One Martini backbone bead per residue (centre of mass of N, CA, C, O) as a GRO file, in nm:
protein
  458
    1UNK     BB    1   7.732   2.539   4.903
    2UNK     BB    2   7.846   2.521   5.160
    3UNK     BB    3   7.887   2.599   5.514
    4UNK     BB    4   8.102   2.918   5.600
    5UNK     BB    5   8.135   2.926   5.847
    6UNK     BB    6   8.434   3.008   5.997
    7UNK     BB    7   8.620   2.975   5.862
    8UNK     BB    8   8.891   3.132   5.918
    9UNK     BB    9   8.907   3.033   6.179
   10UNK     BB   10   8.957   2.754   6.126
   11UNK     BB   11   9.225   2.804   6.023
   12UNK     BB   12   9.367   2.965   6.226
   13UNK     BB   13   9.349   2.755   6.466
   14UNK     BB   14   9.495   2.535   6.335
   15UNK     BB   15   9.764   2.662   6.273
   16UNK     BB   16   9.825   2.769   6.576
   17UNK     BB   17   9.775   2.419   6.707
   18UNK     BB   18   9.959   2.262   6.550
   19UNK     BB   19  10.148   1.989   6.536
   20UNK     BB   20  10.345   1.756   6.471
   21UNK     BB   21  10.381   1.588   6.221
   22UNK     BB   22  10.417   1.362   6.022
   23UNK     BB   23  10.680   1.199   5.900
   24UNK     BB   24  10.540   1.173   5.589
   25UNK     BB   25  10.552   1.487   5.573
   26UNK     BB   26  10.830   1.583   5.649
   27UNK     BB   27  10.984   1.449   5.440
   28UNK     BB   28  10.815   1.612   5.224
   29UNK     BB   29  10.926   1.866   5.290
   30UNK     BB   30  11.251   1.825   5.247
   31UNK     BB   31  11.188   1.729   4.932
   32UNK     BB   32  11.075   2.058   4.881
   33UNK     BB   33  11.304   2.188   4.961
   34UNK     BB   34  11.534   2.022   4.800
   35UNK     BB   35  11.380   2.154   4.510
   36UNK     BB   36  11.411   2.487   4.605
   37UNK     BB   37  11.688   2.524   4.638
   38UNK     BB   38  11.760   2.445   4.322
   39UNK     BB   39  11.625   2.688   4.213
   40UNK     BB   40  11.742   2.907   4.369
   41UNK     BB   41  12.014   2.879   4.269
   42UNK     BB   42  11.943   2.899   3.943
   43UNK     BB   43  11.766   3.161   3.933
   44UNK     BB   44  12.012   3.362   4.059
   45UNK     BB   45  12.114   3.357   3.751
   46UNK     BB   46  11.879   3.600   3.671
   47UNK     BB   47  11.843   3.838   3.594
   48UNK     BB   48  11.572   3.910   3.752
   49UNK     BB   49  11.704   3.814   4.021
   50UNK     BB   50  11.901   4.064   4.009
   51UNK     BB   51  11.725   4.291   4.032
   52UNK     BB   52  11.590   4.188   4.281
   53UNK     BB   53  11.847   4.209   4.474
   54UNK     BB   54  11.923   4.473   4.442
   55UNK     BB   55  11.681   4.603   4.545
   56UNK     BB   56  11.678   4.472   4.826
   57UNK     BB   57  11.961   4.622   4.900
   58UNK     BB   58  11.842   4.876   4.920
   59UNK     BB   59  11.530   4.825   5.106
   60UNK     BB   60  11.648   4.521   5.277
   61UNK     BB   61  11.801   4.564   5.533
   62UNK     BB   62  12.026   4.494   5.830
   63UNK     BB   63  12.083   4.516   6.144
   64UNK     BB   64  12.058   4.167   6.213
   65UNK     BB   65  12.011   3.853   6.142
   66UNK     BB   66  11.820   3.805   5.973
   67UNK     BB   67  11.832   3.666   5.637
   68UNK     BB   68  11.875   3.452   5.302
   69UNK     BB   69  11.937   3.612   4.974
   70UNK     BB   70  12.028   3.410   4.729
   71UNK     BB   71  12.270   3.626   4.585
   72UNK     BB   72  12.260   3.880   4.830
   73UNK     BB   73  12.255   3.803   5.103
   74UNK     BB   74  12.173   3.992   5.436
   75UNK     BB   75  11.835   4.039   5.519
   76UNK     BB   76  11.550   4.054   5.553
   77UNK     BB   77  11.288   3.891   5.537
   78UNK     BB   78  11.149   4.032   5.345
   79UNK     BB   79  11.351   4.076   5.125
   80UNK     BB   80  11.437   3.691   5.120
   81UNK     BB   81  11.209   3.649   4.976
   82UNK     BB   82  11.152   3.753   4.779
   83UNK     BB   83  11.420   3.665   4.620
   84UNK     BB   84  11.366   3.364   4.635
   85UNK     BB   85  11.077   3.347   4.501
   86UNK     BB   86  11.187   3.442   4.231
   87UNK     BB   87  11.397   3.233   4.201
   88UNK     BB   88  11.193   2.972   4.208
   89UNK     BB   89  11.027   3.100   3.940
   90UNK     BB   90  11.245   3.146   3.719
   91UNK     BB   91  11.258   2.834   3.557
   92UNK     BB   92  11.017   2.633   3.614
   93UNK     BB   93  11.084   2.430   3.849
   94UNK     BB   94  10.841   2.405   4.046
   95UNK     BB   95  10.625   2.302   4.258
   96UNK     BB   96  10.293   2.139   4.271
   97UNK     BB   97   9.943   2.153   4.261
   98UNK     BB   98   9.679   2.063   4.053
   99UNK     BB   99   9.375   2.111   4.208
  100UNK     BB  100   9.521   2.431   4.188
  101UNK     BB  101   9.703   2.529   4.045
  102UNK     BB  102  10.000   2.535   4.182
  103UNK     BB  103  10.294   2.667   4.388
  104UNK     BB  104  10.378   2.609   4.702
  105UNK     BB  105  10.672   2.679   4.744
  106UNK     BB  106  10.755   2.949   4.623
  107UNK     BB  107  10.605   3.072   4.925
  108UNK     BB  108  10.617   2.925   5.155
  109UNK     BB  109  10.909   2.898   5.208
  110UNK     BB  110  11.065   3.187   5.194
  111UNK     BB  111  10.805   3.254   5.401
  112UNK     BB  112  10.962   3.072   5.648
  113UNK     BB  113  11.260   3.059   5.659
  114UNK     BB  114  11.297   3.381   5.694
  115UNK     BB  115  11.175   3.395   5.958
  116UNK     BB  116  11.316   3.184   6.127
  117UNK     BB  117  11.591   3.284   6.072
  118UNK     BB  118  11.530   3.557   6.216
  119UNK     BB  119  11.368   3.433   6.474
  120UNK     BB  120  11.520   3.142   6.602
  121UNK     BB  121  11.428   2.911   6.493
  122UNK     BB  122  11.380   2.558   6.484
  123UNK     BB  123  11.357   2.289   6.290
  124UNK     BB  124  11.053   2.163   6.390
  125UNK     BB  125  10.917   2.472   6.352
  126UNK     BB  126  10.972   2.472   6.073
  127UNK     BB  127  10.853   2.245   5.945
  128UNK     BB  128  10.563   2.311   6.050
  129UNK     BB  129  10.547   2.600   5.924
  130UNK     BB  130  10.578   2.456   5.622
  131UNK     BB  131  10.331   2.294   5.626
  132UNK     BB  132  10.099   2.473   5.675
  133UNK     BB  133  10.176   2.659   5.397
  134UNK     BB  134  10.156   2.419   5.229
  135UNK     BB  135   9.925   2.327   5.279
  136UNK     BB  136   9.702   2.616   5.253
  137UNK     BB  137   9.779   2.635   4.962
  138UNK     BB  138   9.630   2.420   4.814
  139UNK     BB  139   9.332   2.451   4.998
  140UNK     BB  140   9.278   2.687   4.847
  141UNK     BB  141   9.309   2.696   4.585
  142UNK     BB  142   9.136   2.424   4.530
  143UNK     BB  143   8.888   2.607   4.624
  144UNK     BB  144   8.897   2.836   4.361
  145UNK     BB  145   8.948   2.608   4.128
  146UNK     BB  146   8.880   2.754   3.799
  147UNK     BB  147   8.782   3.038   3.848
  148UNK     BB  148   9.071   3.182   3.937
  149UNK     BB  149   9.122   3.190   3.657
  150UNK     BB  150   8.894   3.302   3.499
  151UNK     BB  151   8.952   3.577   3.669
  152UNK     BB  152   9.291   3.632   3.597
  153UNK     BB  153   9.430   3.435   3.843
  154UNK     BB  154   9.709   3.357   4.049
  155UNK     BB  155   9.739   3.113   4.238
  156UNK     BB  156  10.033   3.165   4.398
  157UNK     BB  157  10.017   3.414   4.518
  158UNK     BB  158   9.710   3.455   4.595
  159UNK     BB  159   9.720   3.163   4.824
  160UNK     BB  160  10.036   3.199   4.934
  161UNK     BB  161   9.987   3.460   5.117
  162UNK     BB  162   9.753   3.317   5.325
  163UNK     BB  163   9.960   3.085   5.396
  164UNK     BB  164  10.226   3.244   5.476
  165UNK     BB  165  10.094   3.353   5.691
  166UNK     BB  166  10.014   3.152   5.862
  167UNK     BB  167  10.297   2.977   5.891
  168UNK     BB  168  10.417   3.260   6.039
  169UNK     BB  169  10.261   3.277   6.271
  170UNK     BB  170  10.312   3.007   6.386
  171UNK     BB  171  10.620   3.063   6.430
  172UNK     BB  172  10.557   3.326   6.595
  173UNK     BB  173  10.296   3.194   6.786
  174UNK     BB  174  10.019   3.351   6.683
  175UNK     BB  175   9.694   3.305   6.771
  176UNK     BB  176   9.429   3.253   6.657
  177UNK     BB  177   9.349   3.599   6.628
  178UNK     BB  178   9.571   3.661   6.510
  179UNK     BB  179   9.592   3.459   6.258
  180UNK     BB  180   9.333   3.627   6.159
  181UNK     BB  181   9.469   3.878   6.082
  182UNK     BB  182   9.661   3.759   5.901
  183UNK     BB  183   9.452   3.697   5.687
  184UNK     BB  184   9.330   3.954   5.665
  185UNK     BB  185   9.587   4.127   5.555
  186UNK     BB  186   9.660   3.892   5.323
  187UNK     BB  187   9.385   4.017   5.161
  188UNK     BB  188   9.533   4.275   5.051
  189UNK     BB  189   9.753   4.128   4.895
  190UNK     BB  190   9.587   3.989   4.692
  191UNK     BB  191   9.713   3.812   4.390
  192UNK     BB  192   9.770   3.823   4.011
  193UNK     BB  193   9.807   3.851   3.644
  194UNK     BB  194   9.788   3.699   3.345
  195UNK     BB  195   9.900   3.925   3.153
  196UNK     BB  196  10.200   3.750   3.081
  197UNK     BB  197  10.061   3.594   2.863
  198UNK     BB  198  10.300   3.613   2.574
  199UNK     BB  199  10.515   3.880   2.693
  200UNK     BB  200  10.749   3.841   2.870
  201UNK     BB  201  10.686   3.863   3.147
  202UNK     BB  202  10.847   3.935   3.428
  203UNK     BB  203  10.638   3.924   3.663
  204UNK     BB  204  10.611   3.662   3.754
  205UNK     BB  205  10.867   3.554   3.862
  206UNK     BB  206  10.781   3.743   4.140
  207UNK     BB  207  10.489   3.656   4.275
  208UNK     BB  208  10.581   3.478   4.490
  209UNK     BB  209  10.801   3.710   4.635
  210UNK     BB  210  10.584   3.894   4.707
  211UNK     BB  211  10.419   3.697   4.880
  212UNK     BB  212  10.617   3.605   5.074
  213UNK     BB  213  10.664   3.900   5.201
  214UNK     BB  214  10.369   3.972   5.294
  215UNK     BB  215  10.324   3.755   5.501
  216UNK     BB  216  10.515   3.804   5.695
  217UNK     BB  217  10.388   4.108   5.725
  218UNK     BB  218  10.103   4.025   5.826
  219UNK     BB  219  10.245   3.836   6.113
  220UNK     BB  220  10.365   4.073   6.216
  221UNK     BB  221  10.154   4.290   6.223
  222UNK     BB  222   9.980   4.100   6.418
  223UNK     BB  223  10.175   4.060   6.644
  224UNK     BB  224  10.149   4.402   6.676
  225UNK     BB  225   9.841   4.484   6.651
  226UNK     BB  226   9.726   4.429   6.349
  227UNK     BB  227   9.424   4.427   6.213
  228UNK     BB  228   9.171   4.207   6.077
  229UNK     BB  229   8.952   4.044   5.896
  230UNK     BB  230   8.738   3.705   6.038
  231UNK     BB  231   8.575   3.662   5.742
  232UNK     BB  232   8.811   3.665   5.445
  233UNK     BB  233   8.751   3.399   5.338
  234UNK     BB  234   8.349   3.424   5.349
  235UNK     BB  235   8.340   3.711   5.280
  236UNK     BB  236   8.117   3.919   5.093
  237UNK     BB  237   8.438   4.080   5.050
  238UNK     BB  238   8.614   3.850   4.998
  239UNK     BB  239   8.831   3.615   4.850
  240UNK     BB  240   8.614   3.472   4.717
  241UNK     BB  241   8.449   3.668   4.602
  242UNK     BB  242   8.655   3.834   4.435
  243UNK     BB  243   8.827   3.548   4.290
  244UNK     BB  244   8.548   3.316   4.224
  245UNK     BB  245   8.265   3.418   4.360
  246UNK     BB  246   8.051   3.121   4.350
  247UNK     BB  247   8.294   2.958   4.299
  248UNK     BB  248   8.329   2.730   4.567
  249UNK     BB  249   8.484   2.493   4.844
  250UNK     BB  250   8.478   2.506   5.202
  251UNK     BB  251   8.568   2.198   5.239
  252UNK     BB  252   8.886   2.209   5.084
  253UNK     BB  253   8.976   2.284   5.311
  254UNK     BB  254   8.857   2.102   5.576
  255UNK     BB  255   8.864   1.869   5.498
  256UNK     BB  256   9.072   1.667   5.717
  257UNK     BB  257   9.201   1.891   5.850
  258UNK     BB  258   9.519   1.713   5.982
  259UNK     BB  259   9.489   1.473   5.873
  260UNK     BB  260   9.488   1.525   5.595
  261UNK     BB  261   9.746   1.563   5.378
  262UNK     BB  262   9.782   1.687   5.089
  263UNK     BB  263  10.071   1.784   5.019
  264UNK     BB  264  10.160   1.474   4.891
  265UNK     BB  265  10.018   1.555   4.633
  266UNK     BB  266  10.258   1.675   4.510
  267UNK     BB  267  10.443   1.771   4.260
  268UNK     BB  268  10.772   1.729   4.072
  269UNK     BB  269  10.976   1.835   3.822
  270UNK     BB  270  11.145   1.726   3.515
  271UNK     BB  271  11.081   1.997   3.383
  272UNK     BB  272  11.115   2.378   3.281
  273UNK     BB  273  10.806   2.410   3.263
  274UNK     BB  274  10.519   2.431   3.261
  275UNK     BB  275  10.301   2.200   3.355
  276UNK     BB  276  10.113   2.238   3.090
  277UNK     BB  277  10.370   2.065   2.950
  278UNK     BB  278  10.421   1.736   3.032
  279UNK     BB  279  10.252   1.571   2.891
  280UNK     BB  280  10.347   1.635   2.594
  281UNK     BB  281  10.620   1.567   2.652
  282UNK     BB  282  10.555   1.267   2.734
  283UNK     BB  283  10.468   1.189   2.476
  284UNK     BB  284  10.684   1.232   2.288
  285UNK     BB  285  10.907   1.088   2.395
  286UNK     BB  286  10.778   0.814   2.369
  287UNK     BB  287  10.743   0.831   2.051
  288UNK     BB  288  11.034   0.879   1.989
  289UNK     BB  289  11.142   0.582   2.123
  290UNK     BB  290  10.941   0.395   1.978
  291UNK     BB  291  10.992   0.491   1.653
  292UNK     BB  292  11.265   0.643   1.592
  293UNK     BB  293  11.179   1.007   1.578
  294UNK     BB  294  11.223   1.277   1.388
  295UNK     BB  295  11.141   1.594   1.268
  296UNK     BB  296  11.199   1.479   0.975
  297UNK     BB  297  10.905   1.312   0.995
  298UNK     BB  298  10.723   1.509   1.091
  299UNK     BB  299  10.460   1.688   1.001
  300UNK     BB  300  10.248   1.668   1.241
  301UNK     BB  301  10.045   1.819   1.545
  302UNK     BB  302   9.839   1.718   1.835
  303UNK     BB  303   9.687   1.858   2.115
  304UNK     BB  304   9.488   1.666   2.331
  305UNK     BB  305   9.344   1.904   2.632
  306UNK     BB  306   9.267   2.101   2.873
  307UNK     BB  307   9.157   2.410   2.863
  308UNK     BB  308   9.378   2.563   3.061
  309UNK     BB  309   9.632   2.460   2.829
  310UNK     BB  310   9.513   2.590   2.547
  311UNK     BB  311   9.643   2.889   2.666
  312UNK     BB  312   9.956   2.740   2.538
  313UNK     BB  313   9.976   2.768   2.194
  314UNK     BB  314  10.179   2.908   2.085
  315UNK     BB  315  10.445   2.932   1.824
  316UNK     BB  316  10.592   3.172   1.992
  317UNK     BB  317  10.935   3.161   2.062
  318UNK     BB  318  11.116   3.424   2.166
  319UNK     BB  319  11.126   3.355   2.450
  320UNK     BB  320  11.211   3.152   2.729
  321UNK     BB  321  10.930   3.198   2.849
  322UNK     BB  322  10.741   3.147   2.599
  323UNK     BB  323  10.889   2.840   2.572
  324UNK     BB  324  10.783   2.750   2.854
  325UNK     BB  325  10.462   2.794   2.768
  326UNK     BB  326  10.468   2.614   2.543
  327UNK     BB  327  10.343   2.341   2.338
  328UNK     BB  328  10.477   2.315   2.096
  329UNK     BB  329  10.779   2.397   2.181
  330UNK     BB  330  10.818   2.119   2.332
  331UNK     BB  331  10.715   1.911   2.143
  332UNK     BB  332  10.976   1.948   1.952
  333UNK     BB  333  11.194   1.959   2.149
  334UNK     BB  334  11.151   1.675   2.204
  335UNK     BB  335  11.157   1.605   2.005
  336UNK     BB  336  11.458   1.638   1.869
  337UNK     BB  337  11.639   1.580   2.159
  338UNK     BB  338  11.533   1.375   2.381
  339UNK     BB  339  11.524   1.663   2.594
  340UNK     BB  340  11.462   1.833   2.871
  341UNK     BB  341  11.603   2.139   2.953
  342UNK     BB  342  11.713   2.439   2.974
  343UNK     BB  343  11.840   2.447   2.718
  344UNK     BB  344  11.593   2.387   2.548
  345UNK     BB  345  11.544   2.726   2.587
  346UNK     BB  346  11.716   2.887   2.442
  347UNK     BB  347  11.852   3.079   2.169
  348UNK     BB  348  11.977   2.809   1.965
  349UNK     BB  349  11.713   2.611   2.027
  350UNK     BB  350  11.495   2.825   1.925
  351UNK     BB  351  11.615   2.882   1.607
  352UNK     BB  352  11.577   2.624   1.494
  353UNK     BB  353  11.444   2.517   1.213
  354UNK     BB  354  11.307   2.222   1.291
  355UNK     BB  355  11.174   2.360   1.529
  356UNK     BB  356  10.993   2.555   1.442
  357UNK     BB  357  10.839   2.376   1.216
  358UNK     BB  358  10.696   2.222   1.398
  359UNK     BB  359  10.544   2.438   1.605
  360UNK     BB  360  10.384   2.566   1.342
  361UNK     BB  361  10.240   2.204   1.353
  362UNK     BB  362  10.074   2.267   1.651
  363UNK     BB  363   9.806   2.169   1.789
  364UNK     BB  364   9.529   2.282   2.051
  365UNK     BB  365   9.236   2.115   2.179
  366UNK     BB  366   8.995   1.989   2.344
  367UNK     BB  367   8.938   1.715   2.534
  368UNK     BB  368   8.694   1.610   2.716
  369UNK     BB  369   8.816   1.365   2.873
  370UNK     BB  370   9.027   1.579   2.992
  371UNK     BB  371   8.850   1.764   3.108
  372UNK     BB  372   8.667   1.614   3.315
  373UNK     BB  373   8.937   1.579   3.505
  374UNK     BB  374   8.977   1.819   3.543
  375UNK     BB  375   9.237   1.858   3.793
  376UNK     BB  376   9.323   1.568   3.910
  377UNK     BB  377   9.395   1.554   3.608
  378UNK     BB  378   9.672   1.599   3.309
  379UNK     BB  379   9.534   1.523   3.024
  380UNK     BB  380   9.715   1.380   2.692
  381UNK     BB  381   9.697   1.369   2.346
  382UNK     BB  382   9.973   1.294   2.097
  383UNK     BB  383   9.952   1.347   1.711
  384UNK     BB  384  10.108   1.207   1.485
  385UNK     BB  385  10.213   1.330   1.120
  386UNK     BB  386  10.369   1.153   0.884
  387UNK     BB  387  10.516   1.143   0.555
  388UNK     BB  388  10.396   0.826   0.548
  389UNK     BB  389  10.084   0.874   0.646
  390UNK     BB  390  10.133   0.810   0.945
  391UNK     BB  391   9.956   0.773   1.265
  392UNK     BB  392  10.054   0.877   1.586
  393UNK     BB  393   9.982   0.787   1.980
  394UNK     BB  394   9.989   0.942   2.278
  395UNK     BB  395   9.916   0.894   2.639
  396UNK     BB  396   9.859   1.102   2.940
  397UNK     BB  397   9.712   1.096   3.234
  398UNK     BB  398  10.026   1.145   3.406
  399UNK     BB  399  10.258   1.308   3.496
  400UNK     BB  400  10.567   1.326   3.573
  401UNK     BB  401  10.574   1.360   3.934
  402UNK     BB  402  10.309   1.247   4.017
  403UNK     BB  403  10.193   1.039   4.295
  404UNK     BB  404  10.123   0.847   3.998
  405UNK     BB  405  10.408   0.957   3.908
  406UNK     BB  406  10.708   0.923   4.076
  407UNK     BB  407  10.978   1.075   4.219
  408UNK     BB  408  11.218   0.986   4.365
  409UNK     BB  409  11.500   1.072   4.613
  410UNK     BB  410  11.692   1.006   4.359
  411UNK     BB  411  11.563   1.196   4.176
  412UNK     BB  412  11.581   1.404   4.259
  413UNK     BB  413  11.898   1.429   4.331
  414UNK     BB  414  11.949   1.432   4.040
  415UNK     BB  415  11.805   1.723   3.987
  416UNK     BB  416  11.982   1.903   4.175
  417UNK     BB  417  12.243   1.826   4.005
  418UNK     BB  418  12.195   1.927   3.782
  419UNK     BB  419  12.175   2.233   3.846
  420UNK     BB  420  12.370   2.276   4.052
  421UNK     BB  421  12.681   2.184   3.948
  422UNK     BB  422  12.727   2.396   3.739
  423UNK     BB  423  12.750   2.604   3.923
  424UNK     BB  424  12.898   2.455   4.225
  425UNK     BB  425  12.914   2.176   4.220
  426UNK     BB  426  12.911   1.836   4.305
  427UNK     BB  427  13.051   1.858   4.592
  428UNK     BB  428  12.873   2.098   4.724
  429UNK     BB  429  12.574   1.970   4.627
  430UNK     BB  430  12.598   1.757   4.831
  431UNK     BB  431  12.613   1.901   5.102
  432UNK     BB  432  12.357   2.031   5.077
  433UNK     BB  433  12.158   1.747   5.060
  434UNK     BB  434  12.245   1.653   5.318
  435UNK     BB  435  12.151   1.915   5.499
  436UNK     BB  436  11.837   1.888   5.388
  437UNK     BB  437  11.799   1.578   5.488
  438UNK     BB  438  11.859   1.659   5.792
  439UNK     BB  439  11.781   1.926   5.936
  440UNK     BB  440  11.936   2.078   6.160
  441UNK     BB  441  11.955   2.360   5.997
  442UNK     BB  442  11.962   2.691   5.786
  443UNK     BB  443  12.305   2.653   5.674
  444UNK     BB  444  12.246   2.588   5.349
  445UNK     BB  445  12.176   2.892   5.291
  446UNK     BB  446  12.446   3.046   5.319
  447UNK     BB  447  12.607   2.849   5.162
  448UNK     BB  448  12.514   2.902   4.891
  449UNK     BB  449  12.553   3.217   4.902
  450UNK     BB  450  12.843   3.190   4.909
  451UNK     BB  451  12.906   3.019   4.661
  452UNK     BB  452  12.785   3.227   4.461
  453UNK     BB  453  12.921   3.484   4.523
  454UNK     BB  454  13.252   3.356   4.558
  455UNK     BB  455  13.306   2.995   4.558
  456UNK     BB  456  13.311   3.011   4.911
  457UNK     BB  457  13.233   2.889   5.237
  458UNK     BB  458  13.439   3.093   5.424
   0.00000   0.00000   0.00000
């Protein structure tokens, strides 16, 4: 490791002090607003989701300006993020960065949006303070990331509480010292654990929310004058120390931090489940196309690729979270359908017959070429085994939405109206996504609470 002296210090100035963003930056930043705000739409018509709105509305009300807990009405920021977050997550639908395996918007906006609004910040200290906690939720993940993957922790929950501090404490004024205080403080919420792959455990859906919550949390901690540790990220029982060991780069943070944005490259989903699976759905679709395919042709299949995605080899998709996770279940439904939606993860559609059996022909394992690449990029190779004993393979290097094969702003939009249209209606979501590309206020957010709750805008 190169030298890691003042990294905290160093993040918090940064943070603390950081000017308007480039255009292409808030543009970008814009762009990840109205893919989350999708989500978060989406995502509150989810069982957990109303768990936690209720829990929230218990838990986190407002006596006064408060924030907007989409399908909640107005709690707390810290309710409203918690809330936010959840549903950002809930659905799968969540935009991300590789070289962290990281969703950097799912933590980062719910609690800086939350806090805005609490706060009655304008909108240009809004983009910048959601730019901040989106760059170093990336370069906090990446440079912890594959270390804290094998130590068994949840890269967005971990990186995003750190940053979500970071970009409130800027929101809210915060110096240099505070803000080194507020990172101090969220290193001590900082976590999340894997043991919920393959069990349908809803607590996955929660931890962004958990995240941007804590992070709030922390910035105003900080702001009231309760300290925290100023070494927490290069300290000898720090962040790093806890949760990476010996493996990890404070390079990758700081190198050009300011400078280059980061934050652009980050992907948005084209399909609703973990992105360890994008690469070989874009393989099976192609194959599909190329073909002439249906799952009564396909005997078996492999897919070679990058060892971290291997650990979702499943092929009982008993629930809907399980066939989010798997790459069997993923790929058949892909041959089957000739498109990923949410329906195809429903309980009908995972029930068919022709996809259960082809799911459970699907074998996933390392291929060398593949991991070596990792993480900079998420490479797949699909083989399938035909009737008439011919074999067909196709290759995805960057899965669809990385930065090197990207979603344009009519295809994300186009995205958000699949999402959100069949909720609140083609007319409604035109007008919330007009909103979120102006950025004049954060009244887009009361609004689709009020569409979701009531159905009228009034």
């Amino acid at each position: 490791m190169s030298d890691q002296n003042g990294l905290t210090a160093t993040v918090a100035s940064w943070a603390a002090t950081q000017s308007t963003p480039p255009p292409e930056v808030q543009h970008h930043v814009k762009r990840l607003v109205l893919d989350h705000l999708a989500g978060v739409v989406a995502g509150a018509t989810t069982p957990v989701s109303r768990a936690v709105a209720a829990h929230a509305a218990n838990s986190y009300g407002t006596t006064g300006t408060g924030a907007t807990g989409i399908g909640a009405g107005r709690l707390s920021a810290l309710g409203a993020a918690l809330v936010n977050g959840t549903s950002a997550h809930g659905l799968e639908v969540d935009d991300g960065y590789t070289p962290g395996s990281v969703h950097p918007s799912a933590v980062a906006l719910p609690a800086v949006l939350a806090a805005a609004q609490e706060h009655g910040s304008d909108p240009q200290r809004t983009l910048t303070a959601s730019a901040i906690a989106l760059e170093l939720t990336c370069r906090l993940a990446a440079a912890g990331h594959p270390s804290t993957w094998r130590n068994h922790f949840h890269n967005t929950p971990l990186a995003g509480v750190m940053a979500a501090a970071a970009g409130v404490s800027a929101l809210l004024g915060n110096d240099a010292r505070r803000t080194s205080d507020a990172l101090g403080i969220a290193g001590s919420h900082a976590g999340g654990l894997f043991e919920f792959l393959g069990q349908s455990a809803e607590v996955k859906r929660v931890h962004p929310g958990k995240a941007a919550r804590d992070g709030i949390a922390s910035a105003q901690l900080a702001a009231a004058g309760v300290t925290g540790p100023h070494t927490v990220l290069e300290g000898g029982h720090g962040y790093f120390a806890a949760f990476a060991r010996d493996d990890w780069d404070p390079g990758t943070v700081t190198t050009s931090l300011g400078q280059r944005w980061v934050l652009l490259d980050t992907y948005v989903k084209p399909y609703p489940s973990c992105r360890h699976l994008h690469g070989p759905i874009d393989a099976a679709l192609a194959l599909r196309e190329r073909h002439g395919l249906t799952t009564h042709d396909v005997v078996s299949a492999t897919v070679g690729t990058y060892t971290v995605a291997t650990h979702h080899a499943h092929t009982d998709a008993a629930s809907f979270l399980d066939a989010q996770m798997s790459i069997p279940y993923a790929v058949a439904v892909a041959l089957s359908r000739g498109t990923v939606t949410l329906t195809e993860f429903d309980d009908d559609t995972r029930a068919e017959t022709d996809i259960r059996r082809l799911a459970g022909a699907v074998t996933v394992h390392t291929d060398d070429i593949a991991q070596a690449a990792y993480p900079t990029a998420r490479p797949a190779t699909l083989t399938l085994t035909l009737r008439d004993g011919d074999t067909v393979s196709a290759t995805v290097e960057q899965p669809y939405g990385e930065p090197a094969n990207p979603m344009t702003d009519e295809s994300l939009t186009g995205k958000f109206h699949g999402l959100i249209d069949p909720i609140l209606g083609a007319e409604a979501a035109g007008k919330l996504a007009d909103a979120v590309w102006a950025f004049h206020d954060l009244g887009f957010l009361d609004t689709a609470d009020t569409l979701l709750r009531t159905g009228t805008t009034s």
